[in-house]
CSV table of C-alpha atoms in Angstrom, one decimal:
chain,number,residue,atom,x,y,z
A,1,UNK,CA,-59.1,10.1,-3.3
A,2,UNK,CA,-60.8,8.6,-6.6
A,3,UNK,CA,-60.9,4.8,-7.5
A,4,UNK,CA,-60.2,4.0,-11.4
A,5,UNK,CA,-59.8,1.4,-13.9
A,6,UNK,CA,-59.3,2.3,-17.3
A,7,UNK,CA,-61.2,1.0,-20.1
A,8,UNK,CA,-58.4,-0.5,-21.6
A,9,UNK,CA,-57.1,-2.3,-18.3
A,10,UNK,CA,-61.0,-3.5,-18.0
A,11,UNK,CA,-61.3,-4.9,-22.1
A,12,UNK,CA,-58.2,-7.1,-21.0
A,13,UNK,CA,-59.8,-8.1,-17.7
A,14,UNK,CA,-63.2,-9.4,-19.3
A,15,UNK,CA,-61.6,-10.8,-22.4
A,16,UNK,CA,-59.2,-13.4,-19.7
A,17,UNK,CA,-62.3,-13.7,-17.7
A,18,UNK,CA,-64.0,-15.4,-20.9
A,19,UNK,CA,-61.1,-17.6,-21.6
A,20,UNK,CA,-61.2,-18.8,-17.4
A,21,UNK,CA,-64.8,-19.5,-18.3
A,22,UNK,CA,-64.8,-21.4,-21.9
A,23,UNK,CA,-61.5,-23.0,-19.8
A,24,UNK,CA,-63.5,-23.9,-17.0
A,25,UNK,CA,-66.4,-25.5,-19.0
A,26,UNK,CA,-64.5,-27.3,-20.4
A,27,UNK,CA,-62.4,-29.2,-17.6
A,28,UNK,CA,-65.9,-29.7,-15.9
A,29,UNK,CA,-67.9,-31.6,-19.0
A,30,UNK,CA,-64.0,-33.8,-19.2
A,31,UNK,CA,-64.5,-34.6,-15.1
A,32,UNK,CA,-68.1,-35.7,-15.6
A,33,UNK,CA,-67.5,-37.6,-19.0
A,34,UNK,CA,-64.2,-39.3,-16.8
A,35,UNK,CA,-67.0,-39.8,-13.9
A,36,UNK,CA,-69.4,-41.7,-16.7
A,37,UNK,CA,-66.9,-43.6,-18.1
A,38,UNK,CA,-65.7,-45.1,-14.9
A,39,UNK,CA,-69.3,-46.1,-14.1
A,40,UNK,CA,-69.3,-47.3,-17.7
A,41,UNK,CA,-65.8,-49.2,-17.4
A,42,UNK,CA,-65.2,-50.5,-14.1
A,43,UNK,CA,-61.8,-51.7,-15.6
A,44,UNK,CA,-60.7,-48.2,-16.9
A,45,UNK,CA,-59.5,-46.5,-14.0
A,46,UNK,CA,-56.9,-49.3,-12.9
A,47,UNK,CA,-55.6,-48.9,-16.5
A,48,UNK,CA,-55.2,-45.0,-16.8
A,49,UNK,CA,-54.8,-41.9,-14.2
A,50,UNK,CA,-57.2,-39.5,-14.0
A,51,UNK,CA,-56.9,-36.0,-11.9
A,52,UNK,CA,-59.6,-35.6,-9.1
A,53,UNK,CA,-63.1,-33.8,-9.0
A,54,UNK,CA,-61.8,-32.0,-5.9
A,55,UNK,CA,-58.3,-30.9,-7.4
A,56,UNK,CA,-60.1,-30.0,-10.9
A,57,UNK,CA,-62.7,-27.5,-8.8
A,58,UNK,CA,-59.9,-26.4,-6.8
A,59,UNK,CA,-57.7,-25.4,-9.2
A,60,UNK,CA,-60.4,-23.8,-11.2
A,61,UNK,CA,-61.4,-21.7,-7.7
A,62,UNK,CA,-58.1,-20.7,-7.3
A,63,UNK,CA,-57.5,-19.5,-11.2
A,64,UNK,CA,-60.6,-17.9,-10.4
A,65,UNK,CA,-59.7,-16.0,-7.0
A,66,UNK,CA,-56.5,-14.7,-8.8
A,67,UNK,CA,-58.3,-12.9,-11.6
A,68,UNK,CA,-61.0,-11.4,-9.3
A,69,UNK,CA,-58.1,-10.4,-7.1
A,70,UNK,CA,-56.1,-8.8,-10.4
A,71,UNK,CA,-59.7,-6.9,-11.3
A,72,UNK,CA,-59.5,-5.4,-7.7
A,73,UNK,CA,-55.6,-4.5,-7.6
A,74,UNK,CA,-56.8,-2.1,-10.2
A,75,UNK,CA,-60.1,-1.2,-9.4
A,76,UNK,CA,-59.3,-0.1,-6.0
A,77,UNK,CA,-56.8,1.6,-6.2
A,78,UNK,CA,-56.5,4.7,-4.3
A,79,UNK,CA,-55.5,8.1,-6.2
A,80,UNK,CA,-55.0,10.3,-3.9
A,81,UNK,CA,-54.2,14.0,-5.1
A,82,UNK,CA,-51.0,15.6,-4.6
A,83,UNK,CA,-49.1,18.7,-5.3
A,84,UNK,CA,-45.8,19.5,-5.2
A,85,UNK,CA,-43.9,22.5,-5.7
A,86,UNK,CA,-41.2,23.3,-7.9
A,87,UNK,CA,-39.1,25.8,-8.4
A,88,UNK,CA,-37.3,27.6,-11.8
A,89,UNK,CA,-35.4,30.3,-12.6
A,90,UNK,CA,-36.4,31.8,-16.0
A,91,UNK,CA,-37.7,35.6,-17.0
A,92,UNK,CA,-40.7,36.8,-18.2
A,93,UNK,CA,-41.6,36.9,-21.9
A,94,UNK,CA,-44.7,38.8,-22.9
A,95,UNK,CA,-45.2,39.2,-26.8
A,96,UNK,CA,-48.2,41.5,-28.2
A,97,UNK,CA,-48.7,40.8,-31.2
A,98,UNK,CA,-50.6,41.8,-34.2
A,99,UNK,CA,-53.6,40.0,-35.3
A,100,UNK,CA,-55.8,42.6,-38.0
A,101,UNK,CA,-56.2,41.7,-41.0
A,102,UNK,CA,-53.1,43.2,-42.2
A,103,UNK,CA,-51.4,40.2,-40.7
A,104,UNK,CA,-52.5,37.9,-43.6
A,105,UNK,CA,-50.8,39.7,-46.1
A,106,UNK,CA,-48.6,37.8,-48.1
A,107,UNK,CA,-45.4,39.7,-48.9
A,108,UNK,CA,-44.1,37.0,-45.8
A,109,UNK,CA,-44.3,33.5,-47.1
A,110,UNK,CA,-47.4,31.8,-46.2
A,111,UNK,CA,-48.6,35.3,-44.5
A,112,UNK,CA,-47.2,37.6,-41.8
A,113,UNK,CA,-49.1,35.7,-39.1
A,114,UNK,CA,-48.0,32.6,-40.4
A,115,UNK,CA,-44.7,33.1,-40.2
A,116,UNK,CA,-44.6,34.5,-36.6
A,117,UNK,CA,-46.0,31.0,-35.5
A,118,UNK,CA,-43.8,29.2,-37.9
A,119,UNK,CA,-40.8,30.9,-36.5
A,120,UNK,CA,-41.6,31.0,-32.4
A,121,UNK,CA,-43.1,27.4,-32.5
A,122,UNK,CA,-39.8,26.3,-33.4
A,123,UNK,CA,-37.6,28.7,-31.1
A,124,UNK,CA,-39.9,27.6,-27.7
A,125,UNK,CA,-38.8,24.0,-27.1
A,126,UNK,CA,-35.1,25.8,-26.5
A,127,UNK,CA,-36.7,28.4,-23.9
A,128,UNK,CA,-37.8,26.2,-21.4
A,129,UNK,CA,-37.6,27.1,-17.9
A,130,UNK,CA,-39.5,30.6,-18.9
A,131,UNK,CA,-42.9,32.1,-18.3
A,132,UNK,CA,-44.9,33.4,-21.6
A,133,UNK,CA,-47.7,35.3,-22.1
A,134,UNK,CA,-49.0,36.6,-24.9
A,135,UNK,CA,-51.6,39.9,-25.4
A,136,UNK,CA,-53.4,40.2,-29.2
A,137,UNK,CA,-54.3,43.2,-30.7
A,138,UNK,CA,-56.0,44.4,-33.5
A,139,UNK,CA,-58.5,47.9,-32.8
A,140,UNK,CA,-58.5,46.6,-29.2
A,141,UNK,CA,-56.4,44.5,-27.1
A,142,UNK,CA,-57.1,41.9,-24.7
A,143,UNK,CA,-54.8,39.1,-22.5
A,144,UNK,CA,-54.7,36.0,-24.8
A,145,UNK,CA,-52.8,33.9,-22.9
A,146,UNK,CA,-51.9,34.7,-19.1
A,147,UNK,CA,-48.5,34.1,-17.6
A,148,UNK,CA,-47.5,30.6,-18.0
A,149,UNK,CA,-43.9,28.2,-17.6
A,150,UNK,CA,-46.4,25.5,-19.9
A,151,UNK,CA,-44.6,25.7,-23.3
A,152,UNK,CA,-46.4,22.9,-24.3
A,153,UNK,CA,-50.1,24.9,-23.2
A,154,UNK,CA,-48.0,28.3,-24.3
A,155,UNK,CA,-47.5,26.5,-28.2
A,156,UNK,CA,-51.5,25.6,-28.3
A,157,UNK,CA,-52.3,29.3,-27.7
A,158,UNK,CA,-49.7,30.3,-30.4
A,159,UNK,CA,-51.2,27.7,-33.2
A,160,UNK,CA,-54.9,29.4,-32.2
A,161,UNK,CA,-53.7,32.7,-33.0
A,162,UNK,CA,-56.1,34.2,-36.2
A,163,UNK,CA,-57.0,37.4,-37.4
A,164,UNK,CA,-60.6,36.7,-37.1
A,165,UNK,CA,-59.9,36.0,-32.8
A,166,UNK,CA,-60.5,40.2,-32.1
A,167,UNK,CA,-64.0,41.7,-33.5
A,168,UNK,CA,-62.5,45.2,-33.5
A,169,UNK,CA,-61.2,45.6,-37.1
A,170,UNK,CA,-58.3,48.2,-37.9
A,171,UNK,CA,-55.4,48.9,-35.7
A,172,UNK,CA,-54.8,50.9,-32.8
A,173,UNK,CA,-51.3,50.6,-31.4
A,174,UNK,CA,-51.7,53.0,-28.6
A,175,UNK,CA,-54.4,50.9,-27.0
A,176,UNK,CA,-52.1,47.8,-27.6
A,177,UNK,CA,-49.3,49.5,-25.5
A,178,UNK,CA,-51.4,51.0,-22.9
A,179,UNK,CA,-52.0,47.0,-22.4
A,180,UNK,CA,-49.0,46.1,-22.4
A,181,UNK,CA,-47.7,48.6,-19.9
A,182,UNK,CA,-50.8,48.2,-17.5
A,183,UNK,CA,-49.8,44.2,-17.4
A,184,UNK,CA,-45.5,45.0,-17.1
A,185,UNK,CA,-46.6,47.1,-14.0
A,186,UNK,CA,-49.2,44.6,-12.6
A,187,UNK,CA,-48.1,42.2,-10.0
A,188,UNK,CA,-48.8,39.1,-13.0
A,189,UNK,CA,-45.8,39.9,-14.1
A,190,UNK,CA,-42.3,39.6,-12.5
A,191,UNK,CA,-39.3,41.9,-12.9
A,192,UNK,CA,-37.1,40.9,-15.0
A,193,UNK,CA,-39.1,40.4,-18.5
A,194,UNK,CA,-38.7,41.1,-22.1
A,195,UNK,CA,-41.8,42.5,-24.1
A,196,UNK,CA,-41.6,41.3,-28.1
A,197,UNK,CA,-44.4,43.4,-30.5
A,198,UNK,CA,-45.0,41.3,-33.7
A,199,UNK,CA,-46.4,43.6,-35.8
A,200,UNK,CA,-46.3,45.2,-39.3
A,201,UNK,CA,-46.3,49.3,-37.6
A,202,UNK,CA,-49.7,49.9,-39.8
A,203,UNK,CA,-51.9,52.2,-38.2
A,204,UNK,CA,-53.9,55.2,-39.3
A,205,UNK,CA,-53.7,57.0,-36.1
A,206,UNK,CA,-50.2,57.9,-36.0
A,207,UNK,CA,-49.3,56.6,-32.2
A,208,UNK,CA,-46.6,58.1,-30.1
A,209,UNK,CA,-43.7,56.2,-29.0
A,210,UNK,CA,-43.7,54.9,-26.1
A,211,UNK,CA,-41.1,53.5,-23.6
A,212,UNK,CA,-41.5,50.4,-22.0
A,213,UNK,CA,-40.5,49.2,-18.2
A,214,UNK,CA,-39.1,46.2,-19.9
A,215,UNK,CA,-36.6,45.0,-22.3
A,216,UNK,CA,-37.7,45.1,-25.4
A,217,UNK,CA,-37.7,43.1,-29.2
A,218,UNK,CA,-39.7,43.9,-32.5
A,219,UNK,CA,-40.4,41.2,-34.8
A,220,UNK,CA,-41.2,43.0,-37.8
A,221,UNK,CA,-44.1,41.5,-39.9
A,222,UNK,CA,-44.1,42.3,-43.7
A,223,UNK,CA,-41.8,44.1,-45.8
A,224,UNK,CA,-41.5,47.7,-47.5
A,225,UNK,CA,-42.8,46.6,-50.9
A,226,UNK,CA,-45.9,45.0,-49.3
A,227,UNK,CA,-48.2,43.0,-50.4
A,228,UNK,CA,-51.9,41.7,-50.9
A,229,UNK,CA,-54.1,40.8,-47.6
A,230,UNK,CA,-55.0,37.0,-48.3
A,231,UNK,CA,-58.4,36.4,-47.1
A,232,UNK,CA,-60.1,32.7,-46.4
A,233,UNK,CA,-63.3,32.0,-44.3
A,234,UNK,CA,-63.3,28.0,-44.0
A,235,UNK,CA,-66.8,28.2,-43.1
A,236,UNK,CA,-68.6,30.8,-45.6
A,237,UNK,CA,-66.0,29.3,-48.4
A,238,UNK,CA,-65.4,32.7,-49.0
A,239,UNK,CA,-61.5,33.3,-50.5
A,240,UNK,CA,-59.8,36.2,-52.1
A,241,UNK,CA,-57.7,39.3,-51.6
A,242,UNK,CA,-59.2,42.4,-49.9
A,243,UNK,CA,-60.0,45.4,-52.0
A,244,UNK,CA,-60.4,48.8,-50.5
A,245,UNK,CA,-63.9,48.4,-50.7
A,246,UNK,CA,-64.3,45.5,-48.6
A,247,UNK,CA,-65.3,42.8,-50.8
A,248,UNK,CA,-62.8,40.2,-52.3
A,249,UNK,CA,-61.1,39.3,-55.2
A,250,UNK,CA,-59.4,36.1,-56.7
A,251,UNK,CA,-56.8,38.2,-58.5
A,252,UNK,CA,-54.0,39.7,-56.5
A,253,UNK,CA,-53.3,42.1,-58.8
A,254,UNK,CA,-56.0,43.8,-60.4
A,255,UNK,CA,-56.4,47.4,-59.3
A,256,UNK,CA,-58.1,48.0,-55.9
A,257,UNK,CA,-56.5,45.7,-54.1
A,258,UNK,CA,-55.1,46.2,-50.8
A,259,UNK,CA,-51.4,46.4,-50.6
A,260,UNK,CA,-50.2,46.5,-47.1
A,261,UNK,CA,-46.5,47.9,-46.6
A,262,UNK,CA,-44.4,47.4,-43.4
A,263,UNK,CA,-43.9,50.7,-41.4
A,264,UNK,CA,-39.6,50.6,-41.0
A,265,UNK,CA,-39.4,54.3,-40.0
A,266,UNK,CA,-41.8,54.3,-37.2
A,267,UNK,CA,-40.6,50.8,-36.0
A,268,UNK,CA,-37.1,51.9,-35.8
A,269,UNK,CA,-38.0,54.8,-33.9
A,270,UNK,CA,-39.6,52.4,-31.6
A,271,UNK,CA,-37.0,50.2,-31.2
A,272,UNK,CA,-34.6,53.0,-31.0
A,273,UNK,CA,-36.8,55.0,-27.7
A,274,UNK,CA,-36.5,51.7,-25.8
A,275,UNK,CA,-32.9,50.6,-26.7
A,276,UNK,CA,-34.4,47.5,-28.2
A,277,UNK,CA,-33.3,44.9,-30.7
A,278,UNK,CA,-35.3,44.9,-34.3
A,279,UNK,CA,-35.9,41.9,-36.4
A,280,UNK,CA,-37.5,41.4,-39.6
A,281,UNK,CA,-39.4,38.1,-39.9
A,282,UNK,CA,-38.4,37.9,-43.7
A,283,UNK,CA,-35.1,39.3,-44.0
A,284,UNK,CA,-33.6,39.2,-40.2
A,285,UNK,CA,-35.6,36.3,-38.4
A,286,UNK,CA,-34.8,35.9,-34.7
A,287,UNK,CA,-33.2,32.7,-34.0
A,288,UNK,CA,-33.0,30.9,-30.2
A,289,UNK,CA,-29.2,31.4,-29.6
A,290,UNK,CA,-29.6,35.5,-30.1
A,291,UNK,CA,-33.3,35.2,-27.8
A,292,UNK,CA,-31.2,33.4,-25.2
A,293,UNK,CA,-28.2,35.4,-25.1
A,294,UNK,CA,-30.7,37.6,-24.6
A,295,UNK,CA,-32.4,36.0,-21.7
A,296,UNK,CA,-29.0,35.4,-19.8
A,297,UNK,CA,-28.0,39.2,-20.0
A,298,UNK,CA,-31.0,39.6,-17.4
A,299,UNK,CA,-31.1,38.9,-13.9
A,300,UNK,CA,-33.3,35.0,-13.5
A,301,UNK,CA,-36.3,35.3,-11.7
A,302,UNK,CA,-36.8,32.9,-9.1
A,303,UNK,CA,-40.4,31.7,-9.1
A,304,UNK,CA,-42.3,28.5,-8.0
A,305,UNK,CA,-45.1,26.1,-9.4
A,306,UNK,CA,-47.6,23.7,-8.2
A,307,UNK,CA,-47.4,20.2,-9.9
A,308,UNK,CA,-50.9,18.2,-9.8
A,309,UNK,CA,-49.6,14.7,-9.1
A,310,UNK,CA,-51.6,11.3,-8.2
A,311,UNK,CA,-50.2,8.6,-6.0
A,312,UNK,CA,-51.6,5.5,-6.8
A,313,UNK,CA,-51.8,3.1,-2.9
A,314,UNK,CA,-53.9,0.4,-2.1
A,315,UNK,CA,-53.7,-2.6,-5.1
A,316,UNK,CA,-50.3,-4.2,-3.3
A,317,UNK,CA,-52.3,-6.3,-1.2
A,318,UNK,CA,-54.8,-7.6,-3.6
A,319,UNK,CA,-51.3,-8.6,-5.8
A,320,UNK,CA,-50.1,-10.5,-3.3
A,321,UNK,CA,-53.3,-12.8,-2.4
A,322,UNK,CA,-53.2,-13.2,-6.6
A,323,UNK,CA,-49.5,-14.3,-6.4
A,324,UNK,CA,-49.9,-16.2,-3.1
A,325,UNK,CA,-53.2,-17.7,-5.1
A,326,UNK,CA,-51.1,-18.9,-7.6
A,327,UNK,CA,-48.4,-20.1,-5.8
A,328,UNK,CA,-51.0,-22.7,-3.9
A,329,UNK,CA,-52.0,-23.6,-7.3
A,330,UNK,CA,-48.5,-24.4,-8.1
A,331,UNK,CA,-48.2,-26.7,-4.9
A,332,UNK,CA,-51.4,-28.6,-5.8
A,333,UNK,CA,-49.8,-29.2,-9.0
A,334,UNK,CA,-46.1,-30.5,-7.9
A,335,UNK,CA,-47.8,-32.1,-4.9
A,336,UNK,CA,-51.4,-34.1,-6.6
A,337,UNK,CA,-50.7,-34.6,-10.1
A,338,UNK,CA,-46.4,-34.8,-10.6
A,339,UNK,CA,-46.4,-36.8,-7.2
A,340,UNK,CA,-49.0,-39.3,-8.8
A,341,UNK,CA,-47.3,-39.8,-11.9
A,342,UNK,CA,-43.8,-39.8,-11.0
A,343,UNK,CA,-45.4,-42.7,-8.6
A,344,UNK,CA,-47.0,-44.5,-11.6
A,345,UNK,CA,-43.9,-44.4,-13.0
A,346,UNK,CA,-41.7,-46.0,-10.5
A,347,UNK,CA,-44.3,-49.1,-10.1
């Protein structure tokens, strides 16, 4: 249970409070100059009408009551944590994807990486009601982002991916899977699940295929041709295209560049030992109406979440002695001042 009133709420509370003050002020000086004059002018007051000290200063007490009263409805206000449970039916999609430097080449338009983000970023707001979870990889793996029904959290993770995020450079695949597998067979993730690699296949050691206990996609970064690894280090300033020596250059095509080529052969292979579906990011993008055709061919999982929620209690009764306050001012109007004149009108 927390009280809170936000800054905003607060800004507006002060900012009436002056005008009840400069308000205020100013009925008071007009009561004692009207208090003067009669002294001044005996002969005034049977001439004109003027309100009374005590209804002036009550009034202003009651105006005054109601905003105090306001400033409390807000203040103390209870919020008092909840959580509810909900419950969705959805399957688990695990990506491990790609992130060595290979993945800023530029034979996919900006780079490889790039377009993976560009491409799932627009498919995920079709695919809610899923879990995600995403493992990076580059010489060593690790869990990125944990299992999550968030797209919303799930899209933040995805616009953080970067080659720079894994220390390890070069790429070891068989590392990658062994990840992969060890979280499919973990209890983190539930049975029915699809596993998409984004990658570009590069990688010296020559991995063995491997079959998956899950259903399984390959995004296909790059192309056969290839192209030049893009490099750009916002803080160093330092731009250019890798050479195979390891420093950079500003000319894509000069020789000793580093061309990186898509692996199609061993990808196939891949795809083909696990009965899997392959896509090419530049020539055969996935698109949401093949991902969830996809998705319905599986068996739902039926899983729950907790929902943080805050119940706001406790400002109804400082509302009603505000309205209840202004409702008495009301009455001291129709009653004091409309009674009087309505009277000096009929005489």
């Amino acid at each position: 249970m927390s009280y809170e009133f936000s800054a905003y709420l607060k800004s507006i509370f002060y900012a009436v409070l002056a005008l009840w003050s400069i308000y205020s002020s100013i009925r008071i000086y007009l009561i004692y100059k009207i208090s003067d004059w009669k002294i001044r002018y005996p002969g005034l007051e049977r001439t004109s009408s003027f309100p009374k000290a005590g209804i002036v200063a009550g009034r202003i007490l009651l105006l005054f009551v109601t905003l105090i009263c306001i400033f409390f409805s807000g203040w103390k206000t209870d919020y008092k944590d909840e959580k509810k449970e909900e419950s969705f039916r959805g399957v688990d999609i695990l990506f491990l994807v790609d992130v060595s430097l290979s993945m800023q080449a530029i034979d996919n338009v900006p780079t490889r990486l790039a377009k993976f983000k560009e491409i799932l970023l627009r498919m995920l707001p079709s695919l809610n009601g899923n879990r995600f979870g995403m493992i990076v990889f580059a010489a060593s793996p690790f869990l990125y982002c944990p299992m999550t029904s968030d797209i919303a959290a799930f899209s933040d993770y995805v616009r953080g991916l970067d080659v720079d995020m894994v220390g390890d450079r070069g790429t070891d695949l068989k590392k990658a899977f062994q990840k992969a597998e060890d979280l499919l067979n973990s209890e983190k993730v539930f049975r029915n699940r699809i596993l998409i690699l984004v990658t570009d296949g590069e990688d010296q050691n020559d991995p063995e295929l491997v079959s998956f206990p899950a259903n399984f996609q390959i995004w296909a970064a790059g192309t056969e041709t290839g192209g030049p690894i893009a490099y750009n280090d916002e803080e160093s300033g330092l731009s250019g295209y890798l050479l195979r020596d390891g420093t950079l250059s500003p000319n894509a095509n000069i020789p000793g560049v580093i061309r990186s080529k898509m692996n199609p052969a061993f990808l196939r292979e891949l795809a083909g030992k696990n009965n899997g579906a392959l896509y090419s990011l530049e020539t055969n993008p996935p698109d949401a109406e093949s991902f969830q055709k996809e998705i319905r061919s599986l068996e739902e999982n039926l899983y729950s979440r907790r929902k943080d929620l805050k119940r706001a209690e406790g400002s109804a009764k400082y509302l009603l002695v505000a309205i209840l306050c202004m409702l008495l001012d009301w009455i001291f109007v129709e009653t004091f001042l409309f009674s009087r004149k309505k009277g000096a009108v009929a005489a």
